[in-house]
Coordinates of C-alpha atoms in Angstrom, one line a residue:
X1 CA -23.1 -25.0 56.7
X2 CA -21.0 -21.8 55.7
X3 CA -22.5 -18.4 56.7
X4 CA -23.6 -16.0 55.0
X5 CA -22.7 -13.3 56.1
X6 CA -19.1 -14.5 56.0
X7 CA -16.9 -13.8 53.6
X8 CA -16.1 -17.2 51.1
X9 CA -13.3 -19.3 51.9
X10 CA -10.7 -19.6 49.6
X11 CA -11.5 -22.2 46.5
X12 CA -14.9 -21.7 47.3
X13 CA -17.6 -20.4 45.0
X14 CA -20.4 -17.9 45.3
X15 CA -21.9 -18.1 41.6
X16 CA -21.4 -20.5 39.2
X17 CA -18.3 -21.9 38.8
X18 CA -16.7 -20.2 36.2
X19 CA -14.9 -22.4 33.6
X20 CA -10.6 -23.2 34.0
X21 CA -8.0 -22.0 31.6
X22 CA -7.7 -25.2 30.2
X23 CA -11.3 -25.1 29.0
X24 CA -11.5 -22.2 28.3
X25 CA -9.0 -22.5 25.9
X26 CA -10.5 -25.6 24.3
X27 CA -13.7 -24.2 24.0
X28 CA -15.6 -25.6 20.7
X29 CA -18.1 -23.7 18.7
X30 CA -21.0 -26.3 17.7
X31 CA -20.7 -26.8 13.4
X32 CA -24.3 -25.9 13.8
X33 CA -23.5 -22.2 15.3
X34 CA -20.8 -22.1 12.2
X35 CA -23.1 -23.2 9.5
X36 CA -26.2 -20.9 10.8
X37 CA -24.1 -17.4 10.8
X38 CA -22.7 -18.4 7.3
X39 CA -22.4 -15.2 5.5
X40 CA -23.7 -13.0 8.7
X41 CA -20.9 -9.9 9.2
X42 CA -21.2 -6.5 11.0
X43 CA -23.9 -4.5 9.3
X44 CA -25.2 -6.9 6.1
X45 CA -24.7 -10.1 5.1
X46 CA -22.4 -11.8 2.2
X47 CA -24.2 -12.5 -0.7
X48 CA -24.0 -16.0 -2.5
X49 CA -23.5 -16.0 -6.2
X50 CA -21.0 -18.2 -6.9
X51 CA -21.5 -21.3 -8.5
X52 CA -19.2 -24.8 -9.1
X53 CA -17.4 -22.7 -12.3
X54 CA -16.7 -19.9 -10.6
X55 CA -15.0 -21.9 -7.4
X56 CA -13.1 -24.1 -9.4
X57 CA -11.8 -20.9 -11.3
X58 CA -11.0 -18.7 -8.0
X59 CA -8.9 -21.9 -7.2
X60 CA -7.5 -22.4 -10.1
X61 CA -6.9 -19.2 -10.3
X62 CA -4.5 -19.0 -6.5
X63 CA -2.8 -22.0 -7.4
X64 CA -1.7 -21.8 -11.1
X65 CA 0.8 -19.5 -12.5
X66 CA 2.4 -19.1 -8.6
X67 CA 4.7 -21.7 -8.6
X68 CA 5.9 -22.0 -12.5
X69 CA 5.5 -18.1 -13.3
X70 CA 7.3 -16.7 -10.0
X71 CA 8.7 -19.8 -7.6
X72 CA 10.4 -22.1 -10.7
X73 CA 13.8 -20.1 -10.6
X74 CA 13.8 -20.7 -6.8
X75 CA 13.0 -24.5 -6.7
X76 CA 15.4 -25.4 -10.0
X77 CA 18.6 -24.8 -8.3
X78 CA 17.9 -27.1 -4.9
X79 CA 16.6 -29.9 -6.9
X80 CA 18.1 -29.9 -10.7
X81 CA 16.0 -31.8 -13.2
X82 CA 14.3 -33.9 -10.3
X83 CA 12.4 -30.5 -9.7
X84 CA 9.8 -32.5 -11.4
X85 CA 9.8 -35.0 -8.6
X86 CA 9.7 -32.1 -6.4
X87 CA 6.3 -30.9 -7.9
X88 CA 5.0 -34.9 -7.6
X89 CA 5.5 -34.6 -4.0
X90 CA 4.0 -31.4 -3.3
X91 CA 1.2 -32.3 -5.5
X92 CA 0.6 -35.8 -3.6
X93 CA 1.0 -33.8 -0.3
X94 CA -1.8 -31.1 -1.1
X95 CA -3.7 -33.9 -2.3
X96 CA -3.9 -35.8 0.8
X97 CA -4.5 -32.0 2.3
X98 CA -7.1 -31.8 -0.1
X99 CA -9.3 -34.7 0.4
X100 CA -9.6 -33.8 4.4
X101 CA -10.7 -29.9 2.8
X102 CA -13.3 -31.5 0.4
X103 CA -14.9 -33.4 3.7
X104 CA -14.7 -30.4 5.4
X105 CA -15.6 -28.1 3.1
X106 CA -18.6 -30.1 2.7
X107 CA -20.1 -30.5 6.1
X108 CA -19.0 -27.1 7.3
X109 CA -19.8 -24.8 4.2
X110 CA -18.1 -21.4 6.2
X111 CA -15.8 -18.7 5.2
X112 CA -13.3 -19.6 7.7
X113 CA -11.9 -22.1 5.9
X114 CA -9.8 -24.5 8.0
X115 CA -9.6 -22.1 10.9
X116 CA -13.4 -22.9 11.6
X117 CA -12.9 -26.5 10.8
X118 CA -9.9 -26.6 14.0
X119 CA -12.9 -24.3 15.7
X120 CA -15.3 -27.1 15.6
X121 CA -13.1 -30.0 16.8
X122 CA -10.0 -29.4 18.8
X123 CA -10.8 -25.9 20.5
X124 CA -10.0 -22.2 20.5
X125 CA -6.8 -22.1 21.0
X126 CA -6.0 -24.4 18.0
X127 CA -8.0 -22.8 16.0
X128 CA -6.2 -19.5 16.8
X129 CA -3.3 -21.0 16.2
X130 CA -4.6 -22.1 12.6
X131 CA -6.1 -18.8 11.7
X132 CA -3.1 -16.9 12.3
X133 CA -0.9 -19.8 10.1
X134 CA -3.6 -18.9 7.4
X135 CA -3.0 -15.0 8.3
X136 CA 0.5 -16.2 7.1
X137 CA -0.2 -18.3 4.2
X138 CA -2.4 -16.2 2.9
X139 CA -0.9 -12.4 3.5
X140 CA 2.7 -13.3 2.4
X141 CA 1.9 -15.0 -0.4
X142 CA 0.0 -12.3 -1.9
X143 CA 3.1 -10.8 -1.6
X144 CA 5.3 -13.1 -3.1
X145 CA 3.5 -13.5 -6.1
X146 CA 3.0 -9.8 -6.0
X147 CA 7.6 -9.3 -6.5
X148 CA 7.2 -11.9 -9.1
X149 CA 4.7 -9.9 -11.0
X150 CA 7.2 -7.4 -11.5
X151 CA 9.7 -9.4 -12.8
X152 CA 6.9 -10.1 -15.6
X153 CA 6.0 -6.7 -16.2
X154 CA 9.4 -5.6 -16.9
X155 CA 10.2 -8.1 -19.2
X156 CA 6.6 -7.0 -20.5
X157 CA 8.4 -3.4 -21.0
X158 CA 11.3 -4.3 -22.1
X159 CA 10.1 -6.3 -25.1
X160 CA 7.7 -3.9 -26.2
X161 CA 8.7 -0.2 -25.6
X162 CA 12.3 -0.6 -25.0
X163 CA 12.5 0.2 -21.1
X164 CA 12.4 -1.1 -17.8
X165 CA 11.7 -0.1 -14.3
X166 CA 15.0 0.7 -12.6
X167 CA 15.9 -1.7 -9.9
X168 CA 15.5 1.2 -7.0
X169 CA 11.9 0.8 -8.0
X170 CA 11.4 -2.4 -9.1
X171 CA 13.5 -4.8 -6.4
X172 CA 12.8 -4.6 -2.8
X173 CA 16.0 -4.0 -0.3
X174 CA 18.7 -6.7 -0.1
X175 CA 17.9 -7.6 -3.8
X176 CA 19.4 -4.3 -5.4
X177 CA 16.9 -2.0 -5.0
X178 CA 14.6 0.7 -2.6
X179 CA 10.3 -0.2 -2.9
X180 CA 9.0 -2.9 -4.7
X181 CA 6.5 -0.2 -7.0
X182 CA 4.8 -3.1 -9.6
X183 CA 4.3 -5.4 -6.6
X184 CA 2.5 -2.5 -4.9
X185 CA 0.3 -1.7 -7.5
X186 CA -1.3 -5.0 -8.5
X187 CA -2.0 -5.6 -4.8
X188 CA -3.8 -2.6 -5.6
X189 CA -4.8 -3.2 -8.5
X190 CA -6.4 -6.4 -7.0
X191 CA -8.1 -4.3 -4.4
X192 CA -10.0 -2.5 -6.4
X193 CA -11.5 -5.3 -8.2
X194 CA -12.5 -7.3 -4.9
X195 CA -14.1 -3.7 -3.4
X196 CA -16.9 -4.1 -6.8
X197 CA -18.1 -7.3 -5.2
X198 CA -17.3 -11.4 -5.1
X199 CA -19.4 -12.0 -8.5
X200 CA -17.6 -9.4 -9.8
X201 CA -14.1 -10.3 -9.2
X202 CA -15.0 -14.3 -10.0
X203 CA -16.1 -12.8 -13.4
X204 CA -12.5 -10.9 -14.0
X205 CA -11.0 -14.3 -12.6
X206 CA -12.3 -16.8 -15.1
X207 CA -10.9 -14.5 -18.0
X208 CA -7.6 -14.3 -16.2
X209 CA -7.3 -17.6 -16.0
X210 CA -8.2 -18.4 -19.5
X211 CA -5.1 -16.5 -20.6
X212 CA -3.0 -18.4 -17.9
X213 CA -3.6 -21.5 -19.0
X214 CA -3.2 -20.5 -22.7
X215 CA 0.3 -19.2 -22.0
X216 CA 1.5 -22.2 -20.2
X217 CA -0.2 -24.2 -23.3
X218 CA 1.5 -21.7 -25.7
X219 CA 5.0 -22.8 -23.5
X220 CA 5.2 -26.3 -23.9
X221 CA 3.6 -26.0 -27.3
X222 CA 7.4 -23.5 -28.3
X223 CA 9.4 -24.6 -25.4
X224 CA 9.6 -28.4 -26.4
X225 CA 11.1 -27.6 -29.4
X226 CA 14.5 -26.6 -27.4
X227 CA 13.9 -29.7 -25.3
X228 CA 17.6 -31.6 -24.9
X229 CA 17.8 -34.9 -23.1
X230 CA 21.2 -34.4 -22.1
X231 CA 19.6 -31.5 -19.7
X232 CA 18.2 -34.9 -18.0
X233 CA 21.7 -36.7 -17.5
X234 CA 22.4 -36.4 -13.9
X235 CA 18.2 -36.3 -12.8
X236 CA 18.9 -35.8 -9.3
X237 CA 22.6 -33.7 -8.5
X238 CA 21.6 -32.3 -5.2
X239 CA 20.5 -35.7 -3.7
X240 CA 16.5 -36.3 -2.3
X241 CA 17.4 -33.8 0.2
X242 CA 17.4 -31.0 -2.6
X243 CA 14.5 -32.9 -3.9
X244 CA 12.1 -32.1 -1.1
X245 CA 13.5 -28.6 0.0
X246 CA 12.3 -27.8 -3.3
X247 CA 8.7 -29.0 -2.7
X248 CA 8.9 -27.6 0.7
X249 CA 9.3 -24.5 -1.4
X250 CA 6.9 -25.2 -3.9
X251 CA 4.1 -26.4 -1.6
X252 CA 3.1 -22.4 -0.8
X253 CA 1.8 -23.1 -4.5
X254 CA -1.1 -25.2 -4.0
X255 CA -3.0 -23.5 -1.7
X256 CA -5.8 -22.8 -4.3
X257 CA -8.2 -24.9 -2.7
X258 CA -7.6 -24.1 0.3
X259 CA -8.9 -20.4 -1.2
X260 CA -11.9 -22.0 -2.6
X261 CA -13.1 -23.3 0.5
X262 CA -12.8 -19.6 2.0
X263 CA -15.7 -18.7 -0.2
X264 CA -18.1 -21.4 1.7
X265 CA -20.3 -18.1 2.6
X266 CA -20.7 -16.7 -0.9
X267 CA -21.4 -20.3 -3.0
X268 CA -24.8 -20.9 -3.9
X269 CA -24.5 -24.8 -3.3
X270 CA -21.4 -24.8 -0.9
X271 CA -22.0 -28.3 0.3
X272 CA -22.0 -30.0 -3.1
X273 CA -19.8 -27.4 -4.9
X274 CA -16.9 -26.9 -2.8
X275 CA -15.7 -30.4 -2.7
X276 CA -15.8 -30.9 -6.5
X277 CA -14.1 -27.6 -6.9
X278 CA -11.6 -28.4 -5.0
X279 CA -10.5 -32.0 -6.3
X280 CA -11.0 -30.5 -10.1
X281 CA -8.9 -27.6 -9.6
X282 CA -5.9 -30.0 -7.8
X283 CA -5.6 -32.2 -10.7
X284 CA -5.7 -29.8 -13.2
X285 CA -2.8 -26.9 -11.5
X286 CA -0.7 -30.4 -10.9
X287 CA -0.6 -31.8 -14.1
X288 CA 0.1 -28.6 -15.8
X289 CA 2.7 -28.0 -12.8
X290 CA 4.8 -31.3 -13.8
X291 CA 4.0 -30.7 -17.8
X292 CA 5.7 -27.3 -17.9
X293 CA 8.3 -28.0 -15.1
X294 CA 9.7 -30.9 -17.8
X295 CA 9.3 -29.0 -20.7
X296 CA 11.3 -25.4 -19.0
X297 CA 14.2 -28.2 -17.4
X298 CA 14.7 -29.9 -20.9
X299 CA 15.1 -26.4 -22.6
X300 CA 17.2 -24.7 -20.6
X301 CA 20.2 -26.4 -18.2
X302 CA 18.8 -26.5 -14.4
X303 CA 22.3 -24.9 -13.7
X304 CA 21.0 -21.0 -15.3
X305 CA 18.3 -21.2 -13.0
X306 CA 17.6 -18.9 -10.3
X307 CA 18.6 -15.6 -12.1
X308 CA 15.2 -14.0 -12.2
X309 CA 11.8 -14.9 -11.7
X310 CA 11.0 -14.3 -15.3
X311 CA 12.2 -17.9 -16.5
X312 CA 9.8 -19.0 -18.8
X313 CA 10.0 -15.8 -20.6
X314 CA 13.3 -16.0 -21.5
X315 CA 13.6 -19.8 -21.9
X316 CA 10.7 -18.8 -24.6
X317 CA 13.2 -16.1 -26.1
X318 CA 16.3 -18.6 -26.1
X319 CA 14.3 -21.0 -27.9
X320 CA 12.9 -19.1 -30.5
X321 CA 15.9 -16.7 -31.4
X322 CA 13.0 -14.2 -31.1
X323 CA 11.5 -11.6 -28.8
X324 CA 7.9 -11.5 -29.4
X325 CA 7.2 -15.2 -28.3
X326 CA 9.3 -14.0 -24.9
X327 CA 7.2 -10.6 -25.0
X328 CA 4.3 -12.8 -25.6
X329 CA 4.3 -14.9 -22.5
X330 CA 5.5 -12.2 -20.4
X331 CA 1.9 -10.4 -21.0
X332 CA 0.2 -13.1 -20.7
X333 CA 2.2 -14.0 -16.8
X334 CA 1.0 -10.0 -15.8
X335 CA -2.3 -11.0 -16.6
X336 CA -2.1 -14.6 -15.0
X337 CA -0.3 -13.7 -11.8
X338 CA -2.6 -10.9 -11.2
X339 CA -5.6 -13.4 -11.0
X340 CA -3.0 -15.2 -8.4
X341 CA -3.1 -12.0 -6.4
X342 CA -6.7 -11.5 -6.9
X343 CA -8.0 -15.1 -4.8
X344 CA -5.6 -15.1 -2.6
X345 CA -6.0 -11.6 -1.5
X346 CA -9.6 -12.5 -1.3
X347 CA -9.0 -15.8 0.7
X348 CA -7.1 -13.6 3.2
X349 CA -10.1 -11.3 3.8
X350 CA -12.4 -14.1 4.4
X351 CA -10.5 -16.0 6.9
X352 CA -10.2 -12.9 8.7
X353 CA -14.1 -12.1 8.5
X354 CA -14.4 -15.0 10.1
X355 CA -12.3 -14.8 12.6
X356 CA -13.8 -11.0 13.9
X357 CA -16.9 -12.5 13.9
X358 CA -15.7 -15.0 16.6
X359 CA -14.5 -11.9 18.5
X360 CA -10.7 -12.9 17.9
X361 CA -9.5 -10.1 15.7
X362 CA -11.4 -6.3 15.9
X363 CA -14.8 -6.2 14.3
X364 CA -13.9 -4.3 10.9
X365 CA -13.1 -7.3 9.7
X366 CA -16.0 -8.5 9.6
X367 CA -18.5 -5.0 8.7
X368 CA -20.1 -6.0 5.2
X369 CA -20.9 -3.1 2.7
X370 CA -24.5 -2.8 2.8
X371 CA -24.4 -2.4 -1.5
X372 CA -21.8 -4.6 -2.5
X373 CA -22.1 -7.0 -0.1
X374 CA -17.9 -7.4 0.5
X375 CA -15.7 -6.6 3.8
X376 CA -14.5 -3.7 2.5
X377 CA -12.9 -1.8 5.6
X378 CA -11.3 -5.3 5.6
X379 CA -10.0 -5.5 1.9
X380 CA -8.1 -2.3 2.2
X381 CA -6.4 -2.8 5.4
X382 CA -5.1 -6.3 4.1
X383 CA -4.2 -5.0 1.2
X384 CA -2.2 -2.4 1.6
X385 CA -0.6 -4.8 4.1
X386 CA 0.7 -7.2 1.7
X387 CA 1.3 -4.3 -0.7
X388 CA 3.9 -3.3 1.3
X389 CA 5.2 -6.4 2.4
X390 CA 5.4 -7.7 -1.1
X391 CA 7.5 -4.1 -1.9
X392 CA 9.8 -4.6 0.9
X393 CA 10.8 -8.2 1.2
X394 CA 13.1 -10.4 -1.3
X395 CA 10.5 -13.3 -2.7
X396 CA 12.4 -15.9 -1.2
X397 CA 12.1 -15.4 1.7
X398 CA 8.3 -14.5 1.0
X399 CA 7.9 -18.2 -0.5
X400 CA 9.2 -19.9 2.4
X401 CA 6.8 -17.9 4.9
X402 CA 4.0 -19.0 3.2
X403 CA 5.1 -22.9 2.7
X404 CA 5.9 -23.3 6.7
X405 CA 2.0 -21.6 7.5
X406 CA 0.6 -23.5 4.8
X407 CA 2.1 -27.0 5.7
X408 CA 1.1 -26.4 9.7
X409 CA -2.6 -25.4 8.4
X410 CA -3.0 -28.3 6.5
X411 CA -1.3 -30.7 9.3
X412 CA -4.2 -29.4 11.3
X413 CA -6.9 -30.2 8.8
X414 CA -5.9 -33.8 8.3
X415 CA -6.4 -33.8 12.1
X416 CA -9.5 -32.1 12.4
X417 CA -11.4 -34.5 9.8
X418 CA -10.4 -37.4 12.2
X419 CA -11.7 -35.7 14.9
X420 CA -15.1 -34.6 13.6
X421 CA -15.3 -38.7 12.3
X422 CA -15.2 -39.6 15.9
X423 CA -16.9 -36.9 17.6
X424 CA -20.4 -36.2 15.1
X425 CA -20.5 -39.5 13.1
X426 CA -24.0 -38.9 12.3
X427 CA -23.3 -35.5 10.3
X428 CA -24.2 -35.5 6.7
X429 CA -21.3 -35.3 4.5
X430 CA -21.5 -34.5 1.1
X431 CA -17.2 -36.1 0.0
X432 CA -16.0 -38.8 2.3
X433 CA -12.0 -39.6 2.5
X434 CA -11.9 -43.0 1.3
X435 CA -9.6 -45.0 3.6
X436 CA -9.3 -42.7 6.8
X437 CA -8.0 -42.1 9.4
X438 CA -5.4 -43.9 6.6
X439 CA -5.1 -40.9 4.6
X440 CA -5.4 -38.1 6.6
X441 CA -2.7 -39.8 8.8
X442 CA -0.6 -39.7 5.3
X443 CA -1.5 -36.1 4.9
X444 CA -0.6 -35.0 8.2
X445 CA 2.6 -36.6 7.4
X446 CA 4.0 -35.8 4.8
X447 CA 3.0 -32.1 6.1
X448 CA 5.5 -32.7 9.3
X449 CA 8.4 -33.8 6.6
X450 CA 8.4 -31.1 3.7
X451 CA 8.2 -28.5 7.4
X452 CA 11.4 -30.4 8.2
X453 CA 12.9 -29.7 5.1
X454 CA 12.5 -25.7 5.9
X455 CA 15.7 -23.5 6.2
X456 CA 16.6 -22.7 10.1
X457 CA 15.9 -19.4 10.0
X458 CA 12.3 -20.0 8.0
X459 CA 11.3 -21.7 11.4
X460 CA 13.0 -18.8 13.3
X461 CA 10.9 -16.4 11.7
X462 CA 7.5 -18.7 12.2
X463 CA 8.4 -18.7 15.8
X464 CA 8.5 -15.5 16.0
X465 CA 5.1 -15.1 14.0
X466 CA 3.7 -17.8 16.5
X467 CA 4.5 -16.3 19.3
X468 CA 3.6 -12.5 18.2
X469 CA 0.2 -14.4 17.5
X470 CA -0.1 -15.9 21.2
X471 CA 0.3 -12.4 22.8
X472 CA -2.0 -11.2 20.8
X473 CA -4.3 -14.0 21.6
X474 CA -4.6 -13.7 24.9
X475 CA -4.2 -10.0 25.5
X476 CA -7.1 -9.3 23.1
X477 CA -9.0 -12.3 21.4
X478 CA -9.1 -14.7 24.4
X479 CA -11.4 -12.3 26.5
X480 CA -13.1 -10.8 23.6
X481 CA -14.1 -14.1 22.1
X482 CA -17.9 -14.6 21.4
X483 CA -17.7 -17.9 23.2
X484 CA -16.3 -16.2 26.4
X485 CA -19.4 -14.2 26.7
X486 CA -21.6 -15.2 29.9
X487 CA -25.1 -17.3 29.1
X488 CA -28.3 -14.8 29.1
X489 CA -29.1 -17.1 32.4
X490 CA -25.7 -16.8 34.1
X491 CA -26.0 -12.4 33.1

């Protein structure tokens, strides 16, 4: 018997044993401690007011316009006509993505989109690792739709009072030009309306996106009138390899759902809601995707592609003979890829709410307004965040950012719906993947491919993200996690 008064032995104990790296690294927080704090923040709580309309339109509203307004130019010259093809396999990759969300989404109704979903199933650690993919996803891609905005608002300018925004002002460095103003300013712009509250900014949504999908209507409508067959002849020049570099590319423009589920916290009927919302939204951004991606390659040679990110304004221009229809479209691109900026930027600010509330980031993120029930400490710092990252950085190197985080988030959700299948059977779920693990094994696939299809130095500059988001991990959130707090009893 050891004694006493003697000081312990090495290895040996004198409280409770405490808990080793490993697991504290995989430590899980039970759905029901994720469910029960839903809307709960630093000083108030989030209010819910949004109903199935209003989540199908904030993610409508972060997927469409993103990839045919800003990211078409890119995509065109890697693929040719098959570009097409390229937006089929994104879409069939998000939708296998998607069906894991709507599970998801439905049994764990929380802000923290699928950062609390990798909470809840495979550990801390993961789950960091997630978030800060989402950090990623979301932040840079606020910015790249952001430069594209500006593209669009100087053709806006140009067809209506005669002048533009010089380059030094409107092209960040290494593209011809000094700060990125118009980028800046609807981040900004976007700000201000997600500081009035979520109802608020759903409201301004829903008309934005009315007047997106208008103009893309009002595009095939004029732009199949230029359509020529011969632009069709040789479908696929660059080979399948172009083919899915640019859906690698164009995947960073379907992460709209993934933005809906962010707003678990604020939806009336989150459980019911969320997975409808996000199945509805998917099939509607894709098959407008692959309608106007035919329409733009049949009127205009895939070869005169990749000059500016305004291509649809001046395909509409070429076709016509006229201005206006150009001028036209281009306002109705400022308006639409505003509402772009608006639900992503608000996606970003809910996953990290959730997040500070675990203890992983600083608490700001998660202090609630007591009057407009909004992160608002939270929605400026992120904002002016991307603001300047969308007026400093060229947009293609923005896109491909946001498709490497966005592919490794969803990789991780096809996963986690597995997971929570084996571990919790008995959980009610309101959407079921038909056919898993099946599916979600297809899903995580396909994920792993289009990644593979990433430039070298895209997956230099997510190691380097990755591993900037481990030091910060476990110099900060790994001991100020709520989970690594000590039991009243063990106090």
């Amino acid at each position: 018997m050891l004694d006493q008064g003697a000081p312990p032995q090495q290895g040996s104990r004198t409280g409770p044993a405490s808990p080793g790296v490993l697991a504290r690294l995989m430590r899980r927080k039970p759905v029901e401690h994720l469910v029960a704090e839903g809307g709960q923040g630093e000083g108030g709580s989030l209010r819910r007011s949004l109903g199935l309309w209003q989540l199908t339109m904030i993610s409508i509203g972060a997927t469409l316009g993103t990839g045919i307004f800003v990211v078409l130019g890119e995509a065109v010259p890697k693929a040719g006509p098959a570009v097409t093809l390229s937006f089929v396999i994104a879409g069939f990759t998000a939708l296998f993505s998607a069906l894991s969300y709507a599970e998801l989404a439905g049994t764990i109704p929380v802000a923290g989109s699928s950062y609390s979903y990798a909470y809840a199933t495979m550990g801390e650690l993961i789950a960091w690792i997630c978030g800060w993919c989402l950090v990623l996803e979301y932040g840079v891609s606020v910015a790249a739709v952001a430069v594209g905005w500006g593209e669009y608002l100087n053709e806006l300018l140009d067809g209506t009072i005669g002048v533009t925004i010089p380059d030094a002002l409107s092209a960040p460095p290494g593209d011809g030009g000094i700060f990125n103003l118009p980028a800046l300013i609807v981040v900004l712009l976007a700000m201000a309306f997600l500081l009035g509250g979520a109802r608020e900014s759903a409201r301004a949504n829903t008309v934005m996106v009315a007047v997106k999908i208008a103009a893309l209507v009002l595009f095939c409508a004029i732009g199949v009138q230029g359509f020529r067959s011969g632009n069709y002849a040789h479908f696929m020049p660059l080979g399948m390899a172009g083919v899915s570099a640019a859906g690698a590319t164009l995947f960073f423009s379907y992460i709209g759902f993934d933005a809906a589920s962010t707003a678990g916290e604020e939806a009336k009927n989150a459980q019911r809601d969320l997975p409808r919302a996000i199945m509805l939204s998917l099939g509607i951004v894709t098959a407008l995707y692959v309608l106007v991606a035919a329409v733009a390659v049949g009127a205009e040679p895939w070869q005169r592609f990749g000059d500016s990110e305004a291509a649809l304004a001046q395909i509409m221009r070429e076709v016509t003979g006229q201005s206006f229809w150009g001028t036209l479209l281009a306002l109705c691109a400022v308006i639409a890829i505003a509402s772009v900026v608006l639900t992503v930027l608000y996606g970003q600010t809910r996953i990290l709410f959730a997040m500070s509330r675990d203890g992983l980031v600083p608490k700001v993120f998660s202090r609630v307004h007591p009057r407009t029930g909004t992160p608002r400490v939270n929605t400026v710092i992120v904002s002016l965040f991307c603001g300047v990252l969308a007026a400093a950085i060229p947009l293609g190197q923005l896109a491909d950012a946001t498709s490497i985080g966005t592919l490794f988030a969803f990789g991780l959700v096809n996963i986690a719906v597995v997971v929570l299948r084996r571990t919790r059977p008995d959980m009610p779920r309101t959407f079921r993947v038909p056919l898993s693990p099946v599916l979600p094994a297809l899903g995580l696939a396909f994920c792993v491919w289009m990644m593979g299809s990433l430039s070298a130095v895209t997956w230099v500059v997510f190691g380097v993200w990755m591993a900037v988001g481990l030091v910060f991990y476990f110099l900060y959130g790994h001991r100020r996690s709520r989970l690594a707090a000590p039991a009243p009893s063990e106090k």
